[in-house]
Tab-separated table of N, CA, C and O in Angstrom:
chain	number	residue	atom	x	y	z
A	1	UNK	N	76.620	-0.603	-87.751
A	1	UNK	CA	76.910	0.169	-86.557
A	1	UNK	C	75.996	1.393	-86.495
A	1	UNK	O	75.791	2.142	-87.450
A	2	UNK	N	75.521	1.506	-85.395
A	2	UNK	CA	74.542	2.610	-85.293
A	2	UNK	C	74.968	3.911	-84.708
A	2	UNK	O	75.458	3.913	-83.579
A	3	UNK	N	74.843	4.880	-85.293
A	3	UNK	CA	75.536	6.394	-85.132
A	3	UNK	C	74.187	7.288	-84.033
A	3	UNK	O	74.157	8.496	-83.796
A	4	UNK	N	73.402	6.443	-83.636
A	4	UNK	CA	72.283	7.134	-82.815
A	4	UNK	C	73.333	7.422	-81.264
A	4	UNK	O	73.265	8.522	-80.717
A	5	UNK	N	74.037	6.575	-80.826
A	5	UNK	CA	74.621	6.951	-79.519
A	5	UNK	C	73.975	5.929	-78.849
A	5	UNK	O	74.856	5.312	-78.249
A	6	UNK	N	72.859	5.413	-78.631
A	6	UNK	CA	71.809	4.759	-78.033
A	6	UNK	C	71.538	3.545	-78.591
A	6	UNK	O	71.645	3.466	-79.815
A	7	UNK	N	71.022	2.026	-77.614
A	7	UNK	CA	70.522	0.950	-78.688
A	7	UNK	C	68.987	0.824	-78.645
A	7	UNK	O	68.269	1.177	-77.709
A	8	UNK	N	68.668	0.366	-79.601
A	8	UNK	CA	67.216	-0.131	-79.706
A	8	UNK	C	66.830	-1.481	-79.575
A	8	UNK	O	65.668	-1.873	-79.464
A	9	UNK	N	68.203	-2.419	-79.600
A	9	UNK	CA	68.401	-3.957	-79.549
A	9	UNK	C	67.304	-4.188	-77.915
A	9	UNK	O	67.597	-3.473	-76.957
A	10	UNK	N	66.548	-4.832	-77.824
A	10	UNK	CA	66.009	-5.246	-76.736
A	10	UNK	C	66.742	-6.048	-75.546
A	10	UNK	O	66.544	-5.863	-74.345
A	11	UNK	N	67.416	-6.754	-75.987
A	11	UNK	CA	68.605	-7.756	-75.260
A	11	UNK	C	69.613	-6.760	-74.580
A	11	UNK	O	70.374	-7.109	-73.678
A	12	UNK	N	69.540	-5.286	-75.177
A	12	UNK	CA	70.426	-4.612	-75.088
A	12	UNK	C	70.032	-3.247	-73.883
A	12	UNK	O	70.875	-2.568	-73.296
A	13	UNK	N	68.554	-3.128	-73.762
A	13	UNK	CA	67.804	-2.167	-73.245
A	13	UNK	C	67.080	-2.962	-71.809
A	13	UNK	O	66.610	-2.289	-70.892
A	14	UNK	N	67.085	-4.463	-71.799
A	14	UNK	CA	66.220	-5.226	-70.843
A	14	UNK	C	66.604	-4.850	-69.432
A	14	UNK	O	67.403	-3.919	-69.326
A	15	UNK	N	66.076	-5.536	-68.124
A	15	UNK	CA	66.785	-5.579	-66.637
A	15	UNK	C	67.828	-6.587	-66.592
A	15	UNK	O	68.551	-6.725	-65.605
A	16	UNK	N	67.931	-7.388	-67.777
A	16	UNK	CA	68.807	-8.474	-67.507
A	16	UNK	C	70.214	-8.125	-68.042
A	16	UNK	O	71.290	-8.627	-67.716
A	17	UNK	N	69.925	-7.029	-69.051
A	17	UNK	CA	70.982	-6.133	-69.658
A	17	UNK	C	71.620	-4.980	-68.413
A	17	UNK	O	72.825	-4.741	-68.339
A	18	UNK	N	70.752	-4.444	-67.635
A	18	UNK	CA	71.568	-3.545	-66.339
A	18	UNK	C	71.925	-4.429	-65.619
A	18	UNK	O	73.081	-4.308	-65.213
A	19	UNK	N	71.111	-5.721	-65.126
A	19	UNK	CA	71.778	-6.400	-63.935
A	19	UNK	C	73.391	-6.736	-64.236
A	19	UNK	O	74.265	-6.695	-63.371
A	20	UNK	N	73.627	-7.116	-65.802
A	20	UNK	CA	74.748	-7.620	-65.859
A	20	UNK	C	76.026	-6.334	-66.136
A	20	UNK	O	77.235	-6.473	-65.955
A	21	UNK	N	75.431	-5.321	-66.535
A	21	UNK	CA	76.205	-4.186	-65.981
A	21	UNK	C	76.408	-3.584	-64.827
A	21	UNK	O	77.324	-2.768	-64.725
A	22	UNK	N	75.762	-3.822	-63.995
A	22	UNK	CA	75.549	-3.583	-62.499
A	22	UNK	C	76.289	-4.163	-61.419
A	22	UNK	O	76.595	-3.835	-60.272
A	23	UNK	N	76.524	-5.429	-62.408
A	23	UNK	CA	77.567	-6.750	-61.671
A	23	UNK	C	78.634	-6.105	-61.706
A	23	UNK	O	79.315	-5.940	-60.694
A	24	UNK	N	78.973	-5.609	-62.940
A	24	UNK	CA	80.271	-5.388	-63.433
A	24	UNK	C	81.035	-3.754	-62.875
A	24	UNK	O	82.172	-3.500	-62.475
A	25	UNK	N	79.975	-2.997	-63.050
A	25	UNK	CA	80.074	-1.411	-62.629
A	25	UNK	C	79.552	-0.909	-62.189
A	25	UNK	O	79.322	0.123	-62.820
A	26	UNK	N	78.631	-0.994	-60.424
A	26	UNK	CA	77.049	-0.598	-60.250
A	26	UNK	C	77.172	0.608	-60.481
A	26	UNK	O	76.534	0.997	-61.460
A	27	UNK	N	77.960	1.612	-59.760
A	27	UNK	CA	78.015	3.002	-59.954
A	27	UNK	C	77.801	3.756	-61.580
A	27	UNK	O	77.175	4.775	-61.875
A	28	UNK	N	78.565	2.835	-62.430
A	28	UNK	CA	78.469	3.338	-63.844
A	28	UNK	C	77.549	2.805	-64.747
A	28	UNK	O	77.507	3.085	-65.946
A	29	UNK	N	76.573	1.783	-63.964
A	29	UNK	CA	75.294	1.141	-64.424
A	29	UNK	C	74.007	2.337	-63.466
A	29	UNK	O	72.920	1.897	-63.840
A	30	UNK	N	73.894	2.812	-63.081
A	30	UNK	CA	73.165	2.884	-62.157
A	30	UNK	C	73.377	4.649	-63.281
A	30	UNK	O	72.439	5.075	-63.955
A	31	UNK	N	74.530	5.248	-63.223
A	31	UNK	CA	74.815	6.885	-63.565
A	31	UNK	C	74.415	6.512	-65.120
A	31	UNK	O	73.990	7.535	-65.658
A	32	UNK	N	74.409	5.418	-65.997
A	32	UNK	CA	73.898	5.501	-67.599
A	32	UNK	C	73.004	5.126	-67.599
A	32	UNK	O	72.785	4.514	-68.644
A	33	UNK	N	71.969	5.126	-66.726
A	33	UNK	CA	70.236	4.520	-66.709
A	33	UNK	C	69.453	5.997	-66.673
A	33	UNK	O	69.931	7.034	-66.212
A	34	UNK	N	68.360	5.864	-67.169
A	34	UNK	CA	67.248	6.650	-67.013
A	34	UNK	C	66.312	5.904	-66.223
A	34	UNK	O	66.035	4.734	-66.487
A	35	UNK	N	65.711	6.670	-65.064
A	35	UNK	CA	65.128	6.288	-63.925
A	35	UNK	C	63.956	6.942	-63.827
A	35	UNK	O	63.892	8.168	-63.923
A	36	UNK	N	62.785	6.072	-63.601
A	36	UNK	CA	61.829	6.264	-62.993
A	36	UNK	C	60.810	7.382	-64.115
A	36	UNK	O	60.943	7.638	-65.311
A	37	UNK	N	59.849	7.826	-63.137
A	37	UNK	CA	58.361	8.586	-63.848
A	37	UNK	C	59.269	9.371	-65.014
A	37	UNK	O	59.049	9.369	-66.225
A	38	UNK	N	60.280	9.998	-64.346
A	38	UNK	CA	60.590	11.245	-64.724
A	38	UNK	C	61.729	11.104	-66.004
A	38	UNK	O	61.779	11.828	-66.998
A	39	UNK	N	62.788	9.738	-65.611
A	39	UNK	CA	63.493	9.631	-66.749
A	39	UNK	C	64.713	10.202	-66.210
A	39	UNK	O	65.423	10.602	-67.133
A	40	UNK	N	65.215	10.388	-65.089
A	40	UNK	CA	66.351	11.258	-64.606
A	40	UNK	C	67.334	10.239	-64.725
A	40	UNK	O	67.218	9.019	-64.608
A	41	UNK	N	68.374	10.986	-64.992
A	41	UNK	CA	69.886	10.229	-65.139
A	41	UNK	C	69.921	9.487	-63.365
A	41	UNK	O	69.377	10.000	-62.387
A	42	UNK	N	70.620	8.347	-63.378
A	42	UNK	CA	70.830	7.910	-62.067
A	42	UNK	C	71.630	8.522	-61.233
A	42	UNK	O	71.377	8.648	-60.035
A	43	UNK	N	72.720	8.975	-61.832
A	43	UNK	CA	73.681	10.088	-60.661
A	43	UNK	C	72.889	10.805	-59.859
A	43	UNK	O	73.481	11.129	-58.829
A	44	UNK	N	71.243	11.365	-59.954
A	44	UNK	CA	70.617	11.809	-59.403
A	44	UNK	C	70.185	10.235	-58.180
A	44	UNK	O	70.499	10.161	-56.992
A	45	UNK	N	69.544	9.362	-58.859
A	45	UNK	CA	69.295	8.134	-57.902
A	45	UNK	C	70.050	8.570	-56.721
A	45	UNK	O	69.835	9.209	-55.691
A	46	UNK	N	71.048	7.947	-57.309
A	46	UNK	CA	72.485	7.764	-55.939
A	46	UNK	C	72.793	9.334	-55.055
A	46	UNK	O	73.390	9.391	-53.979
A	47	UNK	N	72.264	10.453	-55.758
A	47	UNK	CA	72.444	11.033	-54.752
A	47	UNK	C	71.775	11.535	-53.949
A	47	UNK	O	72.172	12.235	-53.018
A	48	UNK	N	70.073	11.084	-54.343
A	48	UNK	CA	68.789	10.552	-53.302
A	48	UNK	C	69.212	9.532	-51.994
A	48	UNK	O	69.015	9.822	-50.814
A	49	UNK	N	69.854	8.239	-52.499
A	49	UNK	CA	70.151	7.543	-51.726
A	49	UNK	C	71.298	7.271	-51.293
A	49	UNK	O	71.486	6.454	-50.391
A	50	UNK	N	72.157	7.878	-51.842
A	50	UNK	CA	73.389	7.595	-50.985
A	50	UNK	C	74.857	6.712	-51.791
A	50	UNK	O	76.053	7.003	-51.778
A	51	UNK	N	74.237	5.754	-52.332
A	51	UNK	CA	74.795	4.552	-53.319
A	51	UNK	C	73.968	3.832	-54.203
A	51	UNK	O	72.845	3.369	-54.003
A	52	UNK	N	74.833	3.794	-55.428
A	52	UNK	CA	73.713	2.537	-56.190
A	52	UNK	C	73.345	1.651	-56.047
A	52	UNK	O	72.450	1.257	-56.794
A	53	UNK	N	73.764	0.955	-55.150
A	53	UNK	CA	73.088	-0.004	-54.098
A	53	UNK	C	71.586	-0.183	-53.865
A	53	UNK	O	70.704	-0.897	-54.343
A	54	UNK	N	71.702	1.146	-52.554
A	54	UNK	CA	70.663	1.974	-52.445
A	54	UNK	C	69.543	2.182	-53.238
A	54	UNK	O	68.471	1.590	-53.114
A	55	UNK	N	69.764	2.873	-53.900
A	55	UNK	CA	69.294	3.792	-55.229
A	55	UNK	C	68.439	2.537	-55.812
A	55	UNK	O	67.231	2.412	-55.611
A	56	UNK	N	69.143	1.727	-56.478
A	56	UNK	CA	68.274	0.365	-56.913
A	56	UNK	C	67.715	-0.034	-56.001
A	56	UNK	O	66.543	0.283	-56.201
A	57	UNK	N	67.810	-0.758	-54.708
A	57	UNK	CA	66.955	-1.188	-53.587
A	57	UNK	C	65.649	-0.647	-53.667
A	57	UNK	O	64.618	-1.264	-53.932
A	58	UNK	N	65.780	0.572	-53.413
A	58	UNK	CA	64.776	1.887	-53.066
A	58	UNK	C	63.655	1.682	-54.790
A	58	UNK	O	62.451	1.823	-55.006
A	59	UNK	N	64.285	1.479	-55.259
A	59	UNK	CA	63.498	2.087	-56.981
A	59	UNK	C	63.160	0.764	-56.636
A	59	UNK	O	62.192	0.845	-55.879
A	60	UNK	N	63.536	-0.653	-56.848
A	60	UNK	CA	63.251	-2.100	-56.763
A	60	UNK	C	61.532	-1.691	-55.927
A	60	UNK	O	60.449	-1.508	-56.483
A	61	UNK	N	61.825	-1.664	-54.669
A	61	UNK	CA	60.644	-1.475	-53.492
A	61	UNK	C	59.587	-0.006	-53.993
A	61	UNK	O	58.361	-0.022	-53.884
A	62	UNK	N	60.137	0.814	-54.367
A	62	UNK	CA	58.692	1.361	-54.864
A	62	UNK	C	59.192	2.710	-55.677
A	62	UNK	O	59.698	3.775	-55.325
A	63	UNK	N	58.889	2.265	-56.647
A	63	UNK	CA	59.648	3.550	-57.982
A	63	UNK	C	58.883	4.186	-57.761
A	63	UNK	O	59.378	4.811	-58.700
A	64	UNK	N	57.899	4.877	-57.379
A	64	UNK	CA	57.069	5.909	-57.356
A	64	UNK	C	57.794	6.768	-56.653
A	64	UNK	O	58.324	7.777	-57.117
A	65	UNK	N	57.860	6.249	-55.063
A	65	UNK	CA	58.485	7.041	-54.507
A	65	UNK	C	60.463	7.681	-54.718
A	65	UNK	O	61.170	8.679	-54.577
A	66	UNK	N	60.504	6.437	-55.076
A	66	UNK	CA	62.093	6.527	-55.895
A	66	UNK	C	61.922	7.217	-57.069
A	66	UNK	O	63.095	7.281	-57.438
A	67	UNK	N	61.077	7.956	-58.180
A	67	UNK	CA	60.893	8.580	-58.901
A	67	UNK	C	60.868	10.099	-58.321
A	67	UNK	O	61.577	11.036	-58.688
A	68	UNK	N	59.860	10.090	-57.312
A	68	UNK	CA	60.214	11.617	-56.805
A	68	UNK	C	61.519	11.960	-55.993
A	68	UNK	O	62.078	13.054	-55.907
A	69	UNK	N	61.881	10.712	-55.396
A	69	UNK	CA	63.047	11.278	-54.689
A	69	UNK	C	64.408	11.834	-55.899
A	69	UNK	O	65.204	12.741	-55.657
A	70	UNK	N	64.383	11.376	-56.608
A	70	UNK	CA	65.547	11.075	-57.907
A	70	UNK	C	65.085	12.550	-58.752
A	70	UNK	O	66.017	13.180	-59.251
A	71	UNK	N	63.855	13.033	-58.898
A	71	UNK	CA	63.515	14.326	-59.660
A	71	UNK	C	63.643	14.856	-58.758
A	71	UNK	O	64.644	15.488	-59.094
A	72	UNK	N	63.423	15.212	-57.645
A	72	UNK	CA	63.947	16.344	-56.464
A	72	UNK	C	65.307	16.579	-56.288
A	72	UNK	O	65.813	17.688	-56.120
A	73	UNK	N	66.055	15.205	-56.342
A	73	UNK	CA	67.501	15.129	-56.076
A	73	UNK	C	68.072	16.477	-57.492
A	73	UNK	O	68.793	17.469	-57.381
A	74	UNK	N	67.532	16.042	-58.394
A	74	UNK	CA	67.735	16.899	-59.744
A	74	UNK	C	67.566	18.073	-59.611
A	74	UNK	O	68.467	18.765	-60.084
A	75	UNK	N	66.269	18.893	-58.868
A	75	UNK	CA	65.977	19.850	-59.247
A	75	UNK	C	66.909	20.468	-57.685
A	75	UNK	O	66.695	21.667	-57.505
A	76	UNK	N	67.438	20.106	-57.085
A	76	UNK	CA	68.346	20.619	-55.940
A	76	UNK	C	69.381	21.058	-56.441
A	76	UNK	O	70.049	21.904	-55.845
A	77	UNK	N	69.833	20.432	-57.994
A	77	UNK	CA	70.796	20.692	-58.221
A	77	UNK	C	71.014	21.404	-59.316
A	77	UNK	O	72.048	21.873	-59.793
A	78	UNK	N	69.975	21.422	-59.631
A	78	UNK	CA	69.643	22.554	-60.638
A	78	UNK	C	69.409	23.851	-60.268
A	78	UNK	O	68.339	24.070	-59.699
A	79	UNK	N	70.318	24.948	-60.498
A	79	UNK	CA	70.430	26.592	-59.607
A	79	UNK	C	69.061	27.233	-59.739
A	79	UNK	O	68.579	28.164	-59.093
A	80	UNK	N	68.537	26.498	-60.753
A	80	UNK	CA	67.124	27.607	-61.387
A	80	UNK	C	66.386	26.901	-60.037
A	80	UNK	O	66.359	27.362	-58.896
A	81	UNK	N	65.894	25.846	-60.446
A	81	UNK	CA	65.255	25.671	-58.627
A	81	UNK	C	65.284	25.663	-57.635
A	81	UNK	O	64.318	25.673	-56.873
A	82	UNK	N	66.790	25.638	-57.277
A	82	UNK	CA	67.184	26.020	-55.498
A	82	UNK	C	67.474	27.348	-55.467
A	82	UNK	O	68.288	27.584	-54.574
A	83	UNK	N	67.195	28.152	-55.977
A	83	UNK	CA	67.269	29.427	-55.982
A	83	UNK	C	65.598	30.399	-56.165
A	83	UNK	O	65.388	31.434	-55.532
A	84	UNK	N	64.930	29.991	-56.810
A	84	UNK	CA	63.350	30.872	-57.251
A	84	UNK	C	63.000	30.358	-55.898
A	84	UNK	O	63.344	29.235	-55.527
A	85	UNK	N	62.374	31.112	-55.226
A	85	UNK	CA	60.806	30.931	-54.336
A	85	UNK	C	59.619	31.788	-54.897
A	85	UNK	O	59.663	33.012	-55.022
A	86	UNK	N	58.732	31.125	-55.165
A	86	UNK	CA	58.406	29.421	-55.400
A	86	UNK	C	59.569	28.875	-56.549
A	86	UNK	O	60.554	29.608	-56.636
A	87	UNK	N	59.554	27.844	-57.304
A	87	UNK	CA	60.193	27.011	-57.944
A	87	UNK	C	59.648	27.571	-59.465
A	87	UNK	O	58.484	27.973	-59.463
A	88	UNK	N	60.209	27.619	-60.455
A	88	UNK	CA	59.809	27.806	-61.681
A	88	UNK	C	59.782	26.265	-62.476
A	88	UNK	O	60.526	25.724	-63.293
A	89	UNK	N	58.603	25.899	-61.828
A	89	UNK	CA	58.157	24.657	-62.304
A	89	UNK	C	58.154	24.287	-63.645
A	89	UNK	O	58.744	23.381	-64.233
A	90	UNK	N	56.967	25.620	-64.228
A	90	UNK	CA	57.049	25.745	-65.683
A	90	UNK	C	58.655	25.855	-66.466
A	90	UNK	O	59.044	25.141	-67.391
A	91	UNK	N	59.159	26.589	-66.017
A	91	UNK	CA	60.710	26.663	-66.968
A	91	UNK	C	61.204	25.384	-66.976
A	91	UNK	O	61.461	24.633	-67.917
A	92	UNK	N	61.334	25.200	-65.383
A	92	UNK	CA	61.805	23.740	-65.349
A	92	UNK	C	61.778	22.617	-66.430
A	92	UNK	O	62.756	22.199	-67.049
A	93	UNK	N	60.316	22.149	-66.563
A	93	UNK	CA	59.380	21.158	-67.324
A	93	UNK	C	60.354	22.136	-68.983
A	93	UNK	O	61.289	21.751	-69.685
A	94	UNK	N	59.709	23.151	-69.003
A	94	UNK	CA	59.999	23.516	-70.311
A	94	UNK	C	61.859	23.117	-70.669
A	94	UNK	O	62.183	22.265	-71.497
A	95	UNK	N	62.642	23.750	-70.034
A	95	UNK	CA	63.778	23.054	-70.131
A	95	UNK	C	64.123	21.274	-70.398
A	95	UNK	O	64.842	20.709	-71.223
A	96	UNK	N	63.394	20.841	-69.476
A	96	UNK	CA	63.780	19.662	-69.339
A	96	UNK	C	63.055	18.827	-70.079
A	96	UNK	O	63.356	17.636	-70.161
A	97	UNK	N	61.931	19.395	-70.756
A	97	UNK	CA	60.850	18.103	-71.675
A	97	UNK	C	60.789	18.963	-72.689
A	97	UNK	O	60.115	18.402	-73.553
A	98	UNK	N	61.178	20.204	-73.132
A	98	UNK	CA	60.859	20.517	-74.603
A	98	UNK	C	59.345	21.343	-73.989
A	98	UNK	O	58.672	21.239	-72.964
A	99	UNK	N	59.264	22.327	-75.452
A	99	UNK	CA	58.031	23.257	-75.287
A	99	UNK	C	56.586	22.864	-75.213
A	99	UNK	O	55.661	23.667	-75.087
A	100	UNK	N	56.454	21.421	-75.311
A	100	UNK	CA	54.995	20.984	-75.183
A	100	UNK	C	55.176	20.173	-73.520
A	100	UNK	O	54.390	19.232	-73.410
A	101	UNK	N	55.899	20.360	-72.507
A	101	UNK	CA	55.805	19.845	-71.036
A	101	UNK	C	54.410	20.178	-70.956
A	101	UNK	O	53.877	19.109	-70.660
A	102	UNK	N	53.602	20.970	-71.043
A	102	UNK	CA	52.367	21.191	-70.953
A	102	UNK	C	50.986	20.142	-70.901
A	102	UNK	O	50.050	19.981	-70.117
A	103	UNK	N	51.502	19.427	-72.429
A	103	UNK	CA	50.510	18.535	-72.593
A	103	UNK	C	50.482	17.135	-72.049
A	103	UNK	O	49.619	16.355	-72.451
A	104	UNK	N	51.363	16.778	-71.172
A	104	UNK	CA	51.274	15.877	-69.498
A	104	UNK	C	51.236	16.376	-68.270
A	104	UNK	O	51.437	15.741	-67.235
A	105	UNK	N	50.903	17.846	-68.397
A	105	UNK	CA	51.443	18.214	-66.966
A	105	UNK	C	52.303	17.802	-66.467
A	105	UNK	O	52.189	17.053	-65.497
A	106	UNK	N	53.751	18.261	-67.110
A	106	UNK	CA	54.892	18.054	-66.483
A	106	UNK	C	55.489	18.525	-65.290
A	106	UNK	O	56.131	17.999	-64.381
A	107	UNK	N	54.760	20.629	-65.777
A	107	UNK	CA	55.128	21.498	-64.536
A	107	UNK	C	54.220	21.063	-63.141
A	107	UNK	O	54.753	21.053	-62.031
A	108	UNK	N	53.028	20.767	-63.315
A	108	UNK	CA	52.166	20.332	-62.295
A	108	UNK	C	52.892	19.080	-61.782
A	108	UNK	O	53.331	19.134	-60.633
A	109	UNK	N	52.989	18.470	-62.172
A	109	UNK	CA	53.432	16.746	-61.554
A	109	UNK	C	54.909	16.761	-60.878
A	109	UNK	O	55.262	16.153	-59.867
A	110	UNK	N	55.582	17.513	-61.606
A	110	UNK	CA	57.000	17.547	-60.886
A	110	UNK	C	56.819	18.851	-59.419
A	110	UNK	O	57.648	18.798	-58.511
A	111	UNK	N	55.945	19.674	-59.387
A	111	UNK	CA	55.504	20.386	-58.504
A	111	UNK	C	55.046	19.668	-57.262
A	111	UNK	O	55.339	19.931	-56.096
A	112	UNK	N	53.916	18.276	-57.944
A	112	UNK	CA	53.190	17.707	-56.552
A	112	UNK	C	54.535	16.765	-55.915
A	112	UNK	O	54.931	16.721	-54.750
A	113	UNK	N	55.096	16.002	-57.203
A	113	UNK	CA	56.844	15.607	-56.757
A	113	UNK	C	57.580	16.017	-55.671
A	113	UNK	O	57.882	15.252	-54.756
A	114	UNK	N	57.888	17.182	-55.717
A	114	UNK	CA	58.571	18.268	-54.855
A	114	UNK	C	57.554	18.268	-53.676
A	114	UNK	O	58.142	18.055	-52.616
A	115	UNK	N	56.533	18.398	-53.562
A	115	UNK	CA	55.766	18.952	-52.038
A	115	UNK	C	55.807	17.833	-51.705
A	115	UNK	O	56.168	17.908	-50.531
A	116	UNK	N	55.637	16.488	-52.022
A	116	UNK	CA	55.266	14.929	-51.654
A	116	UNK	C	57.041	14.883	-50.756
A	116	UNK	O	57.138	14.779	-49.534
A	117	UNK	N	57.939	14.959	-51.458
A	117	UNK	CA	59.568	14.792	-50.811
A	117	UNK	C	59.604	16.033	-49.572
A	117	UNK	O	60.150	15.717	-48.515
A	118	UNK	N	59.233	16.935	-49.655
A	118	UNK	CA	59.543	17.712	-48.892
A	118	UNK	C	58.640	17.602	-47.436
A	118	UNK	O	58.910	18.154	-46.369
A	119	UNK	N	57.682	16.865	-47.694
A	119	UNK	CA	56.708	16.579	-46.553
A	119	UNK	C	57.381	15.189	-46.281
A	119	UNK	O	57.950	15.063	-45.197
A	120	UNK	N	57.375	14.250	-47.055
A	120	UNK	CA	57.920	13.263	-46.260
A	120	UNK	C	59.766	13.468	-45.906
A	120	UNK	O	60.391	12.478	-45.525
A	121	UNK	N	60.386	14.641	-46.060
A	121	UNK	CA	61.721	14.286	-45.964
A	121	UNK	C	61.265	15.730	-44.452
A	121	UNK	O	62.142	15.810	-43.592
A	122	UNK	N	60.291	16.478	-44.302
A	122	UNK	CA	60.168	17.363	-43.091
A	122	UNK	C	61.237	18.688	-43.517
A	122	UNK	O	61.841	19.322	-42.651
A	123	UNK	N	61.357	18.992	-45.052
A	123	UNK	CA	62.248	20.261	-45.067
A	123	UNK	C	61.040	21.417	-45.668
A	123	UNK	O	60.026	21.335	-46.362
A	124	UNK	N	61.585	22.210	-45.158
A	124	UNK	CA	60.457	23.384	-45.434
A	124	UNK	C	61.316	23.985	-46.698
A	124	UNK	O	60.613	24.291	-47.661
A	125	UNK	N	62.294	24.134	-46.800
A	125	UNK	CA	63.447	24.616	-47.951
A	125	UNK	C	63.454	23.978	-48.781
A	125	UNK	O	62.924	22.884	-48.585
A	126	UNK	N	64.023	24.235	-50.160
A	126	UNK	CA	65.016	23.281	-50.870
A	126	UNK	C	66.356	23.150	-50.509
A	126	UNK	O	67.086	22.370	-51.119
C-alpha cells in the first residue's frame, strides 16, 4: 500500500482510468484531475465552463485553449490576482510552482494566458 496519496500504476493514471470514473462521478472525476498546460485542479475546468461535461468537451476540442481558460478561472479566484492591478504574475507562479517558476517562464506564460482569455472573453477587468 502506498502512503504517497497518489498512484504511479499506469492503468491507474490512463484516459481509460478517468473515463471510467467519469461514468461513475463526472463532477468528482473531472474536480480530482489535473488539467491542462498548467496542471489546475478541475473545479477550476468546470467553473470555466459551466459543467464537467463541458469542461471535458472544451479540453477534448482544444486544451490549449481549455488550459488558459481553467488557469484564469484559478487566478479569478485567487484574491492575490483579482485584486493587484496589474496582476502579480511573479508571486503568483512563485506560489503556485515553487521558487524556480522562473526557469519556464511560468510568470510570463500565465500572463500571455490571462491577456489571450481576456481578449477573447472581451473583459477589460478581472
Amino acid at each position: 500500500t502506498s502512503t504517497r496519496g497518489y498512484s504511479l500504476k499506469r492503468a491507474e493514471t490512463n484516459r481509460a482510468a478517468f473515463n471510467r470514473a467519469f461514468s461513475l462521478d463526472a463532477d468528482l472525476a473531472v474536480r480530482s484531475t489535473s488539467w491542462g498546460l498548467y496542471q489546475v485542479l478541475g473545479g477550476f475546468l468546470i467553473q470555466a465552463y459551466g459543467t464537467p461535461e463541458k469542461g471535458l468537451a472544451a479540453f477534448d476540442e482544444n486544451p490549449v485553449e481549455a488550459s488558459d481558460r481553467t488557469v484564469v478561472a484559478w487566478f479569478k479566484a485567487n484574491q492575490r490576482a483579482a485584486n493587484a492591478d496589474p496582476p502579480d504574475w511573479a508571486g503568483l507562479a512563485r506560489t503556485y510552482n515553487g521558487p524556480n517558476y522562473s526557469v519556464h517562464s511560468y510568470d510570463l506564460r500565465l500572463a500571455e494566458a490571462f491577456k489571450r482569455e481576456l481578449a477573447s472573453t472581451g473583459t477589460a477587468q478581472v
